[in-house]
GROMACS .gro file of N, CA, C and O in nm:
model
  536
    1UNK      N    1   1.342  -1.435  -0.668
    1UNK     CA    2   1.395  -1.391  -0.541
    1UNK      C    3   1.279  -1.374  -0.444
    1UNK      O    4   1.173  -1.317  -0.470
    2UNK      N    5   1.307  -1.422  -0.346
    2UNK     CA    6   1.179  -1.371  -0.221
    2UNK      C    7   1.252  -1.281  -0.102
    2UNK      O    8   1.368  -1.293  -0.064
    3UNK      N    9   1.175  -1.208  -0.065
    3UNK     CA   10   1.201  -1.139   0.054
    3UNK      C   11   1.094  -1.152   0.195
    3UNK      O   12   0.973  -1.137   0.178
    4UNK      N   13   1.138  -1.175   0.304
    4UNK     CA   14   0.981  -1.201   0.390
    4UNK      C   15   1.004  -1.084   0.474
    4UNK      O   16   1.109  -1.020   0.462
    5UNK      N   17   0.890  -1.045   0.579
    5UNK     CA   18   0.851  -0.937   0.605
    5UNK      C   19   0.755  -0.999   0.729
    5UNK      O   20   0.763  -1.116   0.766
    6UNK      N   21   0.654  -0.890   0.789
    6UNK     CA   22   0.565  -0.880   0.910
    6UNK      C   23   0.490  -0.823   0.796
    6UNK      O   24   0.513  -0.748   0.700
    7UNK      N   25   0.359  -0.910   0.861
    7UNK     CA   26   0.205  -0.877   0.816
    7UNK      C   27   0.154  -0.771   0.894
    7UNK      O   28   0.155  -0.771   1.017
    8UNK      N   29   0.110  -0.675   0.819
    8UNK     CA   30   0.044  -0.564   0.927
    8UNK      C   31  -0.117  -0.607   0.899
    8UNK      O   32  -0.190  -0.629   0.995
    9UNK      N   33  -0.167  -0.618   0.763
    9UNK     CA   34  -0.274  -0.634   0.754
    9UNK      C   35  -0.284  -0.811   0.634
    9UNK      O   36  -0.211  -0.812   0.535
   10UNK      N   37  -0.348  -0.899   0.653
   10UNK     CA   38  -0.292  -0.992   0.547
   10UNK      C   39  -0.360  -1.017   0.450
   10UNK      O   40  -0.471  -0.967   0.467
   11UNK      N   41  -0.352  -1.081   0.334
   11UNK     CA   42  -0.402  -1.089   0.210
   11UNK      C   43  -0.284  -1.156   0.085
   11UNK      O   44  -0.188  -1.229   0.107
   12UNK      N   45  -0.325  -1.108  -0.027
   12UNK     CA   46  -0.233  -1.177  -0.132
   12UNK      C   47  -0.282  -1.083  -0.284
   12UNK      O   48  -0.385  -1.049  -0.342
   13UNK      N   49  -0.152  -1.073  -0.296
   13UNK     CA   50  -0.169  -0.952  -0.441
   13UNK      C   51  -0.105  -0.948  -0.521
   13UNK      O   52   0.003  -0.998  -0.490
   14UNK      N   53  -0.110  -0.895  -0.670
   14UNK     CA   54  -0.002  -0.905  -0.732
   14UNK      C   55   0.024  -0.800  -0.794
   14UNK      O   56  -0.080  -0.735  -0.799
   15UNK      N   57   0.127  -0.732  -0.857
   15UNK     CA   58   0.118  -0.601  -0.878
   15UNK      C   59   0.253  -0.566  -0.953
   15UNK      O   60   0.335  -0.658  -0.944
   16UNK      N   61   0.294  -0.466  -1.017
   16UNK     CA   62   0.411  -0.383  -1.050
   16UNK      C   63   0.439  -0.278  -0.949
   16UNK      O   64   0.357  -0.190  -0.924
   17UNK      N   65   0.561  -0.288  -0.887
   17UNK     CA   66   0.576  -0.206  -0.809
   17UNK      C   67   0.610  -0.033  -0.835
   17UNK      O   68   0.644   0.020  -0.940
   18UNK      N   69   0.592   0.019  -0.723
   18UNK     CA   70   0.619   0.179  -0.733
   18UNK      C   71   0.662   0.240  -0.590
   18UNK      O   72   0.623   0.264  -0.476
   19UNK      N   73   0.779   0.246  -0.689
   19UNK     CA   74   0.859   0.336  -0.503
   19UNK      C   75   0.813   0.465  -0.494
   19UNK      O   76   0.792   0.529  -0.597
   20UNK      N   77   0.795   0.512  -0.386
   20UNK     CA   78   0.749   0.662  -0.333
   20UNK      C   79   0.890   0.694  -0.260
   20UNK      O   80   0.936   0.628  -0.166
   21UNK      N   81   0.941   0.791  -0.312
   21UNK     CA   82   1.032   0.849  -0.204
   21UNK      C   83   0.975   0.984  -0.097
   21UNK      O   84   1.049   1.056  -0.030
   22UNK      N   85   0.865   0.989  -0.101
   22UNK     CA   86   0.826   1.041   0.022
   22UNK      C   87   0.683   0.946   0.111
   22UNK      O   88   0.609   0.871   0.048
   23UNK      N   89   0.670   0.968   0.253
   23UNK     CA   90   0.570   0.967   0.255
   23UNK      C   91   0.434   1.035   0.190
   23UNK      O   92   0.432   1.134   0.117
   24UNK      N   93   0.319   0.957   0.234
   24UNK     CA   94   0.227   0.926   0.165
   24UNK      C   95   0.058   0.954   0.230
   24UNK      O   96   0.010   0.847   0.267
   25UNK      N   97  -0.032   1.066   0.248
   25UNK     CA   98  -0.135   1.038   0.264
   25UNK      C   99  -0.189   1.019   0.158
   25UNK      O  100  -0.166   1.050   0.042
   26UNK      N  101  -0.308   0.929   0.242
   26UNK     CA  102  -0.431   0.872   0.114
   26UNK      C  103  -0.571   1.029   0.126
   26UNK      O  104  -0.664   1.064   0.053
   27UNK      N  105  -0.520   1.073   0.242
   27UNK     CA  106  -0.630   1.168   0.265
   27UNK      C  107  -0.561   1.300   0.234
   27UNK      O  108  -0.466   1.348   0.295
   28UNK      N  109  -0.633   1.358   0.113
   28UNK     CA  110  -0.578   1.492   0.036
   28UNK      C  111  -0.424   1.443  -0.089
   28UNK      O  112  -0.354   1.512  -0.162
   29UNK      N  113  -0.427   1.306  -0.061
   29UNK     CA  114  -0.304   1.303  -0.115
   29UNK      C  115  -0.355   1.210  -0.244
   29UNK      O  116  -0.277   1.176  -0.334
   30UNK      N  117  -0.410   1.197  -0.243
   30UNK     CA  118  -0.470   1.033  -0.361
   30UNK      C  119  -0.614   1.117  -0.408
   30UNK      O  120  -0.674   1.193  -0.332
   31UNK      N  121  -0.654   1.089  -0.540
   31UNK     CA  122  -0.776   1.127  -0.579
   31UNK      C  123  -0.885   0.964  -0.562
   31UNK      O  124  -0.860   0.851  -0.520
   32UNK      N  125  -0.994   1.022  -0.613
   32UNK     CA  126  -1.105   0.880  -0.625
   32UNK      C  127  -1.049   0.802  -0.735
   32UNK      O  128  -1.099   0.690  -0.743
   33UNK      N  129  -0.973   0.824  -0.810
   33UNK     CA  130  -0.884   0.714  -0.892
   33UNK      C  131  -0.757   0.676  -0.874
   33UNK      O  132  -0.690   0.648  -0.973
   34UNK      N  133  -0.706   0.668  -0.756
   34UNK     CA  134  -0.583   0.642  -0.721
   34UNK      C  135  -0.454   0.707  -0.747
   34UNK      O  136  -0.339   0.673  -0.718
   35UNK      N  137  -0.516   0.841  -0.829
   35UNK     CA  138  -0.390   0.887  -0.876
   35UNK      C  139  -0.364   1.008  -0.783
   35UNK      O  140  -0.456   1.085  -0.754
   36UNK      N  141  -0.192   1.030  -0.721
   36UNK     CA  142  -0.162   1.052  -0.634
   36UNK      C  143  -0.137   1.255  -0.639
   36UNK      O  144  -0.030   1.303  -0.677
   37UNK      N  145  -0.257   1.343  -0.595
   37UNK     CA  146  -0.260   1.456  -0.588
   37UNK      C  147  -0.225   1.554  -0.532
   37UNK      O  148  -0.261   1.667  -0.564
   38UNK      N  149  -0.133   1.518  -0.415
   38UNK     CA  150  -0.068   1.613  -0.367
   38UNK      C  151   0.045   1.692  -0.441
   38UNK      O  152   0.136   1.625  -0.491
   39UNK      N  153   0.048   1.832  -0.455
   39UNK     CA  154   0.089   1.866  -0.572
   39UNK      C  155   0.257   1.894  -0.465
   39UNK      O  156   0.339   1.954  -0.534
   40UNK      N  157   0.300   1.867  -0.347
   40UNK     CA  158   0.393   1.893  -0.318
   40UNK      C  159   0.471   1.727  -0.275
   40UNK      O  160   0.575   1.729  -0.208
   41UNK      N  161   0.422   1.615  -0.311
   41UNK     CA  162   0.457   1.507  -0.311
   41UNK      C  163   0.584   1.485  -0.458
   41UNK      O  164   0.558   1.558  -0.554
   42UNK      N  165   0.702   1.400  -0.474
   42UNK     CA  166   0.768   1.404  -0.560
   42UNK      C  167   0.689   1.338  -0.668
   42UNK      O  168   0.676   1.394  -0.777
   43UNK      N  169   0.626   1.204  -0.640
   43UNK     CA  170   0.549   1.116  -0.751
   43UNK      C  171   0.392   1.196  -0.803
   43UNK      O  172   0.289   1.135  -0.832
   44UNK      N  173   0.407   1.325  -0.805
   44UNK     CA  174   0.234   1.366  -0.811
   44UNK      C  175   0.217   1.357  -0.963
   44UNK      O  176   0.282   1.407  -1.055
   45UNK      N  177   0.105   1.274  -0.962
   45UNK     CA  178   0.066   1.229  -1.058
   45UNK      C  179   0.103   1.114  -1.116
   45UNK      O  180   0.126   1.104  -1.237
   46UNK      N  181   0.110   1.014  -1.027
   46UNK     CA  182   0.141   0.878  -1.054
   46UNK      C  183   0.006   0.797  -1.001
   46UNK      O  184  -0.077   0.812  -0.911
   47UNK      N  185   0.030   0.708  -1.102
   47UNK     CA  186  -0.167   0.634  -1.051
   47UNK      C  187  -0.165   0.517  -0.964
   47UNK      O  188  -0.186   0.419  -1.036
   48UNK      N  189  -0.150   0.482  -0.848
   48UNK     CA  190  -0.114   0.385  -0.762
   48UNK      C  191  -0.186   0.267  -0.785
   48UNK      O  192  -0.128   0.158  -0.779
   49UNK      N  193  -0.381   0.281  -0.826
   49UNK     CA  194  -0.458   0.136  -0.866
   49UNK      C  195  -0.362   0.056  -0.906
   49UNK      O  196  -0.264   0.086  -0.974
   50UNK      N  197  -0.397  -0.061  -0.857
   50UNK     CA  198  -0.356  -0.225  -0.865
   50UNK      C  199  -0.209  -0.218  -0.894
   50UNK      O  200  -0.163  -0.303  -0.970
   51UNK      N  201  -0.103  -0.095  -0.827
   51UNK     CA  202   0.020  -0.126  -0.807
   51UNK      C  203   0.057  -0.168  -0.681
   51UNK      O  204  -0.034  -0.177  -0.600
   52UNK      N  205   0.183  -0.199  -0.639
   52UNK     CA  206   0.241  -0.251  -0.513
   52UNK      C  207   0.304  -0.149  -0.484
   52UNK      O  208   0.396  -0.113  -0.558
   53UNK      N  209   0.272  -0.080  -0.377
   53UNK     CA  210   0.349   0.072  -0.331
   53UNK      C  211   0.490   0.019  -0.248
   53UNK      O  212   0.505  -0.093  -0.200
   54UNK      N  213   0.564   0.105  -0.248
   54UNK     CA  214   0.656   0.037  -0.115
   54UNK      C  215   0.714   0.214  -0.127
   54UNK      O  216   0.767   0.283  -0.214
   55UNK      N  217   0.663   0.237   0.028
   55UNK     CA  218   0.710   0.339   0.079
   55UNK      C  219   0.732   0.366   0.195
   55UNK      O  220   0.688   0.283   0.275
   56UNK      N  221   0.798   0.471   0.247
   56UNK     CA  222   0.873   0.431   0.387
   56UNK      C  223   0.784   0.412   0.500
   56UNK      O  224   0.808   0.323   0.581
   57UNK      N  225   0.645   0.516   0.518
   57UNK     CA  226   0.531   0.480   0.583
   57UNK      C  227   0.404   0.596   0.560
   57UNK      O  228   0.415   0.696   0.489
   58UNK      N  229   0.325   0.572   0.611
   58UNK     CA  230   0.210   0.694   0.550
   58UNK      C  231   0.204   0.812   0.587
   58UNK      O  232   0.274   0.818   0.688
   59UNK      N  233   0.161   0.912   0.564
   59UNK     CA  234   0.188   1.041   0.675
   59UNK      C  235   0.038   1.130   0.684
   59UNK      O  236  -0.021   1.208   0.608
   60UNK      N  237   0.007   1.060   0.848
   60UNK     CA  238  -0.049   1.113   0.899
   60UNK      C  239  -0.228   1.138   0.823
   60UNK      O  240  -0.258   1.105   0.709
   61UNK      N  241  -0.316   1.199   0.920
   61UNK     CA  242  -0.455   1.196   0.930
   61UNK      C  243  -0.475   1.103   0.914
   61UNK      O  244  -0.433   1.028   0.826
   62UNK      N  245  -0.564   1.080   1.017
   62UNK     CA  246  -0.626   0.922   1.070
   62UNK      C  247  -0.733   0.911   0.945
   62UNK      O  248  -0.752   0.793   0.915
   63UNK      N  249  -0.803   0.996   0.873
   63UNK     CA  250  -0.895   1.033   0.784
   63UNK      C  251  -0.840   0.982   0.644
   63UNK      O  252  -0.910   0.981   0.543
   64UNK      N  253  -0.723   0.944   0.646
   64UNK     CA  254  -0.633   0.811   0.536
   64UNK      C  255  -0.686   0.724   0.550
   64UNK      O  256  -0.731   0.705   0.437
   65UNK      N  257  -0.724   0.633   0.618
   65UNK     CA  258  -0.783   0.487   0.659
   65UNK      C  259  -0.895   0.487   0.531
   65UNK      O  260  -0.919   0.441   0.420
   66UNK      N  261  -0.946   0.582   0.646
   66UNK     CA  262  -1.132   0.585   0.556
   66UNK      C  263  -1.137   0.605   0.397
   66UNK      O  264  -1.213   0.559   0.312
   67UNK      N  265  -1.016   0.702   0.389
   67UNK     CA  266  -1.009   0.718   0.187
   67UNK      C  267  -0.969   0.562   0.158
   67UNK      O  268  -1.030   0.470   0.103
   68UNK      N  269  -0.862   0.570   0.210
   68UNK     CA  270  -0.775   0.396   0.160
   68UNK      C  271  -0.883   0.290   0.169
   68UNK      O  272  -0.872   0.210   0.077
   69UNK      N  273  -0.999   0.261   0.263
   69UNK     CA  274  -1.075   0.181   0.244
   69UNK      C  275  -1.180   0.184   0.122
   69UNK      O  276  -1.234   0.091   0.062
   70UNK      N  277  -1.192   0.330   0.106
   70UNK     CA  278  -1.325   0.341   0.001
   70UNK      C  279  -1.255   0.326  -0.134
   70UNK      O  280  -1.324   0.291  -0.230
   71UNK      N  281  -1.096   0.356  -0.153
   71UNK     CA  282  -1.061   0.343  -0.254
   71UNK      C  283  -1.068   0.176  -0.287
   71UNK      O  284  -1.114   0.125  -0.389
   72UNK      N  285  -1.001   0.097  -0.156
   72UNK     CA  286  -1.013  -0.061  -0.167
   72UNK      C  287  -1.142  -0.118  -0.229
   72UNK      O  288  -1.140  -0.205  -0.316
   73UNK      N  289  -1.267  -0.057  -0.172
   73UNK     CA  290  -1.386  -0.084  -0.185
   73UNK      C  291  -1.426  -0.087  -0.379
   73UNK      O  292  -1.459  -0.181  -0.451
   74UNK      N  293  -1.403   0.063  -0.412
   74UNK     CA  294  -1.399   0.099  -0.580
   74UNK      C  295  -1.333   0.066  -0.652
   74UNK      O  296  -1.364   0.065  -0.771
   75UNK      N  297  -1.191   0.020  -0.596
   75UNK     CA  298  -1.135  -0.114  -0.660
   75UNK      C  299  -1.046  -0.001  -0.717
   75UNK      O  300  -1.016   0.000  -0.836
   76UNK      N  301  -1.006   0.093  -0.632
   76UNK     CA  302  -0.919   0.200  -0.686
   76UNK      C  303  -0.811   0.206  -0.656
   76UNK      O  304  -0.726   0.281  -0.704
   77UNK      N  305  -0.793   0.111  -0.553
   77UNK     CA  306  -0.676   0.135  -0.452
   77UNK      C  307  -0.546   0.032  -0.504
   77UNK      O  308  -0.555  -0.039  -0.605
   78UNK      N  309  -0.418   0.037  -0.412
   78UNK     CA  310  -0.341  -0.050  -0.488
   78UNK      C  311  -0.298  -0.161  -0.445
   78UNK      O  312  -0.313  -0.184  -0.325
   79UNK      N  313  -0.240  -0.249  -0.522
   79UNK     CA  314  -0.265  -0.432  -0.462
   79UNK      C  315  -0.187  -0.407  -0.353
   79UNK      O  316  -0.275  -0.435  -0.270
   80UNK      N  317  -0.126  -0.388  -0.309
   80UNK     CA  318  -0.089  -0.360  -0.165
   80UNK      C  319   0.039  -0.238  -0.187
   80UNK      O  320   0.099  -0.186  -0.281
   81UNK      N  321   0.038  -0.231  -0.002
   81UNK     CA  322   0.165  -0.203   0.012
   81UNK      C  323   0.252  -0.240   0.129
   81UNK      O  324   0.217  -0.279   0.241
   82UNK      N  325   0.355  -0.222   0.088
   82UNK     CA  326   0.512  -0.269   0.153
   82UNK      C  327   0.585  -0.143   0.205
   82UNK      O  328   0.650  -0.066   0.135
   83UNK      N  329   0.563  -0.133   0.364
   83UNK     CA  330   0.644  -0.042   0.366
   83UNK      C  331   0.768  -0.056   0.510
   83UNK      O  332   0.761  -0.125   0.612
   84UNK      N  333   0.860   0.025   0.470
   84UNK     CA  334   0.992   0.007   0.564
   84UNK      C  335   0.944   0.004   0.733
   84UNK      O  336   1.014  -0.067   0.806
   85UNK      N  337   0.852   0.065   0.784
   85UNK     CA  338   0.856   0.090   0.921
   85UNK      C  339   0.645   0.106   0.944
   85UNK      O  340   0.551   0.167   0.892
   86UNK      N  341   0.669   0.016   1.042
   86UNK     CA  342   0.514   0.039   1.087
   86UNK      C  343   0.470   0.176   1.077
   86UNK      O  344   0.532   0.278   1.108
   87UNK      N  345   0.298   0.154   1.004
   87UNK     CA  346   0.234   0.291   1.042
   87UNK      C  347   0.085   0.247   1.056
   87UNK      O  348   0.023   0.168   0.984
   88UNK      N  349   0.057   0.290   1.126
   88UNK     CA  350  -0.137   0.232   1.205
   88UNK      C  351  -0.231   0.256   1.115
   88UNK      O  352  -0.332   0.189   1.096
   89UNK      N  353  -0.191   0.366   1.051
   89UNK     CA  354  -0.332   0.456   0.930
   89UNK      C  355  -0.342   0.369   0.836
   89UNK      O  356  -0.458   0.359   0.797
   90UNK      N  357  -0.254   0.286   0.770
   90UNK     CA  358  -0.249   0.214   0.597
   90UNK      C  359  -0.355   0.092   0.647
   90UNK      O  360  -0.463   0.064   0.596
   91UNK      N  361  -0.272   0.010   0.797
   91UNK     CA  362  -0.340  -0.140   0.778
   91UNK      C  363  -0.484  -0.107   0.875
   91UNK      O  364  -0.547  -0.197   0.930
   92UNK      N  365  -0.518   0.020   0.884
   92UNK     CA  366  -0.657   0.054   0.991
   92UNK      C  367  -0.743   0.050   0.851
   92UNK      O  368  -0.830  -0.036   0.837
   93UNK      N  369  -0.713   0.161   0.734
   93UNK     CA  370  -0.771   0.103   0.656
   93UNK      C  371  -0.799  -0.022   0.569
   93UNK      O  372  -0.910  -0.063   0.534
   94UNK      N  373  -0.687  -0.070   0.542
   94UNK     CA  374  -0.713  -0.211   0.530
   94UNK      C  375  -0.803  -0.265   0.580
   94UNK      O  376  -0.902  -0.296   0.514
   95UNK      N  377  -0.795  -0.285   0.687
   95UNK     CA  378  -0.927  -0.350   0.830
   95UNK      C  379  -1.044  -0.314   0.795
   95UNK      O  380  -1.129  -0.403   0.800
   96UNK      N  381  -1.076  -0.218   0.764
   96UNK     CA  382  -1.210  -0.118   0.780
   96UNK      C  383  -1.239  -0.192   0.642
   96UNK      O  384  -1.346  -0.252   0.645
   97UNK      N  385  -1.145  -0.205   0.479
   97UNK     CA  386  -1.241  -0.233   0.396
   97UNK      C  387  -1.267  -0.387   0.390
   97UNK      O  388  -1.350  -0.434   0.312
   98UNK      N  389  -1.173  -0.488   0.503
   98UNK     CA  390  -1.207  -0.601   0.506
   98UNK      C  391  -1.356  -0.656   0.582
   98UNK      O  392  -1.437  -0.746   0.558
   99UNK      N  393  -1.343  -0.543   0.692
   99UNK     CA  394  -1.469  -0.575   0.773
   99UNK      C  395  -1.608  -0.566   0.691
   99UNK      O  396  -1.689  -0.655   0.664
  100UNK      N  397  -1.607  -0.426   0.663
  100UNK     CA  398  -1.732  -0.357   0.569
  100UNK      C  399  -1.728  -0.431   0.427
  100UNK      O  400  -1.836  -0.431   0.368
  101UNK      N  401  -1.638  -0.485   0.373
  101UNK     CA  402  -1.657  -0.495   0.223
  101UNK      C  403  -1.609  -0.616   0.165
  101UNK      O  404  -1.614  -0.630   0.043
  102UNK      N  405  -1.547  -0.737   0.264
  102UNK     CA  406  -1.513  -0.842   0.246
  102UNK      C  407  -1.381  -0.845   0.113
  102UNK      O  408  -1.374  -0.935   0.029
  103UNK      N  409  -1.265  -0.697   0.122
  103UNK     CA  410  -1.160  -0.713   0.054
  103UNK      C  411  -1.038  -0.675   0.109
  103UNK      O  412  -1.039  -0.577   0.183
  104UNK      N  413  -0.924  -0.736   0.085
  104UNK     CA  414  -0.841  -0.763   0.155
  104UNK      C  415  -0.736  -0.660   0.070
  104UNK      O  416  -0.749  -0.667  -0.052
  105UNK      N  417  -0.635  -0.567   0.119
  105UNK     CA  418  -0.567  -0.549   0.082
  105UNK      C  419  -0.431  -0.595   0.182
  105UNK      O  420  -0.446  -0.589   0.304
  106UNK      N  421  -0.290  -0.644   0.121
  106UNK     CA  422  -0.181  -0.694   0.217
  106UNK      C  423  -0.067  -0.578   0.261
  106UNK      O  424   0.023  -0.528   0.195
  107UNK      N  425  -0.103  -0.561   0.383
  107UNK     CA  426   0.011  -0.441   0.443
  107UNK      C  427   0.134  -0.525   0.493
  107UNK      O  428   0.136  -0.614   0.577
  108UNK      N  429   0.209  -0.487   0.437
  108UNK     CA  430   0.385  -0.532   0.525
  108UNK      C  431   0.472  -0.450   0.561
  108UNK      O  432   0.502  -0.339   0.518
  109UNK      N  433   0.513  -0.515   0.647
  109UNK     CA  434   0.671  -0.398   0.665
  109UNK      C  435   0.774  -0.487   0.615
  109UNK      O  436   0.761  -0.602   0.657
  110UNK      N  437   0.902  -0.463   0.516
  110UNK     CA  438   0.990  -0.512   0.539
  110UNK      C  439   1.080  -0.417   0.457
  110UNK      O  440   1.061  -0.301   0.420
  111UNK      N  441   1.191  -0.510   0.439
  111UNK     CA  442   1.298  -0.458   0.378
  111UNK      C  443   1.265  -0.430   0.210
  111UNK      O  444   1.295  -0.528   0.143
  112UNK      N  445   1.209  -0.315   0.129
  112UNK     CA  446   1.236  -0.354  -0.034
  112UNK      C  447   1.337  -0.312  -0.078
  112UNK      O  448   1.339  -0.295  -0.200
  113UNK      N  449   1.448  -0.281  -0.007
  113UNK     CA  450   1.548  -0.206  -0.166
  113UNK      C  451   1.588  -0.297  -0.275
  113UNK      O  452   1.638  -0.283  -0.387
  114UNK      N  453   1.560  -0.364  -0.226
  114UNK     CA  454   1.635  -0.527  -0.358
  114UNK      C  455   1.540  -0.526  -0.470
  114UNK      O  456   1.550  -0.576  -0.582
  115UNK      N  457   1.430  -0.448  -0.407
  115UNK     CA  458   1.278  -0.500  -0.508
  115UNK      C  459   1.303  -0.453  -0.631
  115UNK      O  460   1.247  -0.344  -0.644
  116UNK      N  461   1.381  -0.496  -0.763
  116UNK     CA  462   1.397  -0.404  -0.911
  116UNK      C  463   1.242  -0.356  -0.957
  116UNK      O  464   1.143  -0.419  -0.920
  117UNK      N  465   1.236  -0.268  -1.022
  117UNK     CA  466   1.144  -0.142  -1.049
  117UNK      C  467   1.040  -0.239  -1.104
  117UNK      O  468   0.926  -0.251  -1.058
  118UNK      N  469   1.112  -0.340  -1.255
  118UNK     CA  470   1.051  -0.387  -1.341
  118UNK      C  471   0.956  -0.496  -1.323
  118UNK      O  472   0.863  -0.523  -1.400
  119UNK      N  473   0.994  -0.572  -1.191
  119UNK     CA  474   0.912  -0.735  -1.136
  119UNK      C  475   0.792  -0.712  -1.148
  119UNK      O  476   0.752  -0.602  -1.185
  120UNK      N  477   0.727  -0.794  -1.124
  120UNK     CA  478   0.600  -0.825  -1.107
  120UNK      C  479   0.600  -0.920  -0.987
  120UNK      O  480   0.626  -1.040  -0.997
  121UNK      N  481   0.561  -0.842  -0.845
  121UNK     CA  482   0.551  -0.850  -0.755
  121UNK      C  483   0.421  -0.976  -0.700
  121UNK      O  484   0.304  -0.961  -0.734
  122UNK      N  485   0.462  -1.084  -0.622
  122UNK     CA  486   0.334  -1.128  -0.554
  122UNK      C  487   0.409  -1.127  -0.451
  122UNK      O  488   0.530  -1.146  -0.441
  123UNK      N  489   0.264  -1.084  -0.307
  123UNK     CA  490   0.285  -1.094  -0.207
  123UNK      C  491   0.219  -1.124  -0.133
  123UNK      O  492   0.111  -1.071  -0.156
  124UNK      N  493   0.214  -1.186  -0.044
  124UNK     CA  494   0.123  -1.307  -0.007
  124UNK      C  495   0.133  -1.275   0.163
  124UNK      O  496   0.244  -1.306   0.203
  125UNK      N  497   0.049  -1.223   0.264
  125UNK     CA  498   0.052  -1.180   0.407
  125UNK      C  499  -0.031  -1.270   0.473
  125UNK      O  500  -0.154  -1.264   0.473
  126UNK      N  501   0.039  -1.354   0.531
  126UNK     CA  502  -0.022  -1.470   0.624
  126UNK      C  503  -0.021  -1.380   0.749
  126UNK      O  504   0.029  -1.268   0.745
  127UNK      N  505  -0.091  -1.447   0.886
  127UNK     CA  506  -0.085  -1.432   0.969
  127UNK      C  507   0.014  -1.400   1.057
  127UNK      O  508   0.017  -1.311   1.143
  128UNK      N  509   0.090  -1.475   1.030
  128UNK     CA  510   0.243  -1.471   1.125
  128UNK      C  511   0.374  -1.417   1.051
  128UNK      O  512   0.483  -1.384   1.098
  129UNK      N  513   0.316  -1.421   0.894
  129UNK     CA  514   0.439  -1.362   0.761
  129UNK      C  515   0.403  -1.323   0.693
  129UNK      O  516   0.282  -1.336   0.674
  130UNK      N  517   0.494  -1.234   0.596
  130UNK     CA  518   0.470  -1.223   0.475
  130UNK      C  519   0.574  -1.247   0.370
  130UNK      O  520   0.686  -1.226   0.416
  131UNK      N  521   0.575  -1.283   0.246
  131UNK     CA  522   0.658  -1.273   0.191
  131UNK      C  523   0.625  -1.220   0.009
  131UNK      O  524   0.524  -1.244  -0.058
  132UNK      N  525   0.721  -1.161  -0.022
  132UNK     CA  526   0.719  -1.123  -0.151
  132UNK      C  527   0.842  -1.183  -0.221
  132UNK      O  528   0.956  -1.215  -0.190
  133UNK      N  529   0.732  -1.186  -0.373
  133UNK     CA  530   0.811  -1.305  -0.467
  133UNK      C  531   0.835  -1.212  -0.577
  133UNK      O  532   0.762  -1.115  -0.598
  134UNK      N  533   0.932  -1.240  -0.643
  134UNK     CA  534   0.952  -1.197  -0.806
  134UNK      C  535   1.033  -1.273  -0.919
  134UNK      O  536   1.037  -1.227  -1.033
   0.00000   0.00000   0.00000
């Protein structure tokens, strides 16, 4: 099944997905291993590295970017994410670890509810699209 989407940031990844039913900072909310520490988040303690997030959008402090990039950088972070509604903080970091560190993580917005838990997600963020496969 494919689903296509808007590229916020582009790249190509592959991953097992993980729904968040809440938003999501990377700043106070994620440790240096990707695993997710906000102790008032529903998923706390879920390890996001080299999964495909799809959550509704990030929440807040611009100071997310900068974690999300250094996590991209340590190779901590997760093969992308997919989320329902634009948010500036996810694909700013993105940017920041493509510029500084020559790695790409793929931000989208689109539709996932179709996405089943179990796939193994590729998603592939061109310029003008994106689309995810399973």
């Amino acid at each position: 099944m494919i689903i296509h989407g808007r590229t916020l940031h582009p790249g190509t990844a592959a991953g097992t997905p993980i729904r968040l039913t809440a938003p999501l900072s990377f700043w106070g909310g994620t440790d240096n291993e990707g695993r997710i520490v906000d102790a008032h988040h529903p998923q706390c303690g879920a390890v996001l590295t080299g999964r495909v997030v799809l959550m509704e959008s990030g929440r807040g402090s611009s100071s997310a970017s900068s974690v999300l990039a250094e996590q991209i950088r340590a190779r901590t972070a997760p093969a992308a994410v997919i989320l329902s509604r634009p948010d500036p903080i996810i694909p700013l970091g993105a940017l920041i670890a493509a510029e500084l560190y020559d790695l790409n993580l793929p931000v989208v917005v689109a539709p996932y509810d179709a996405i089943p838990a179990n796939a193994v997600l590729q998603v592939s963020a061109g310029p003008d699209r994106a689309t995810i496969a399973w």
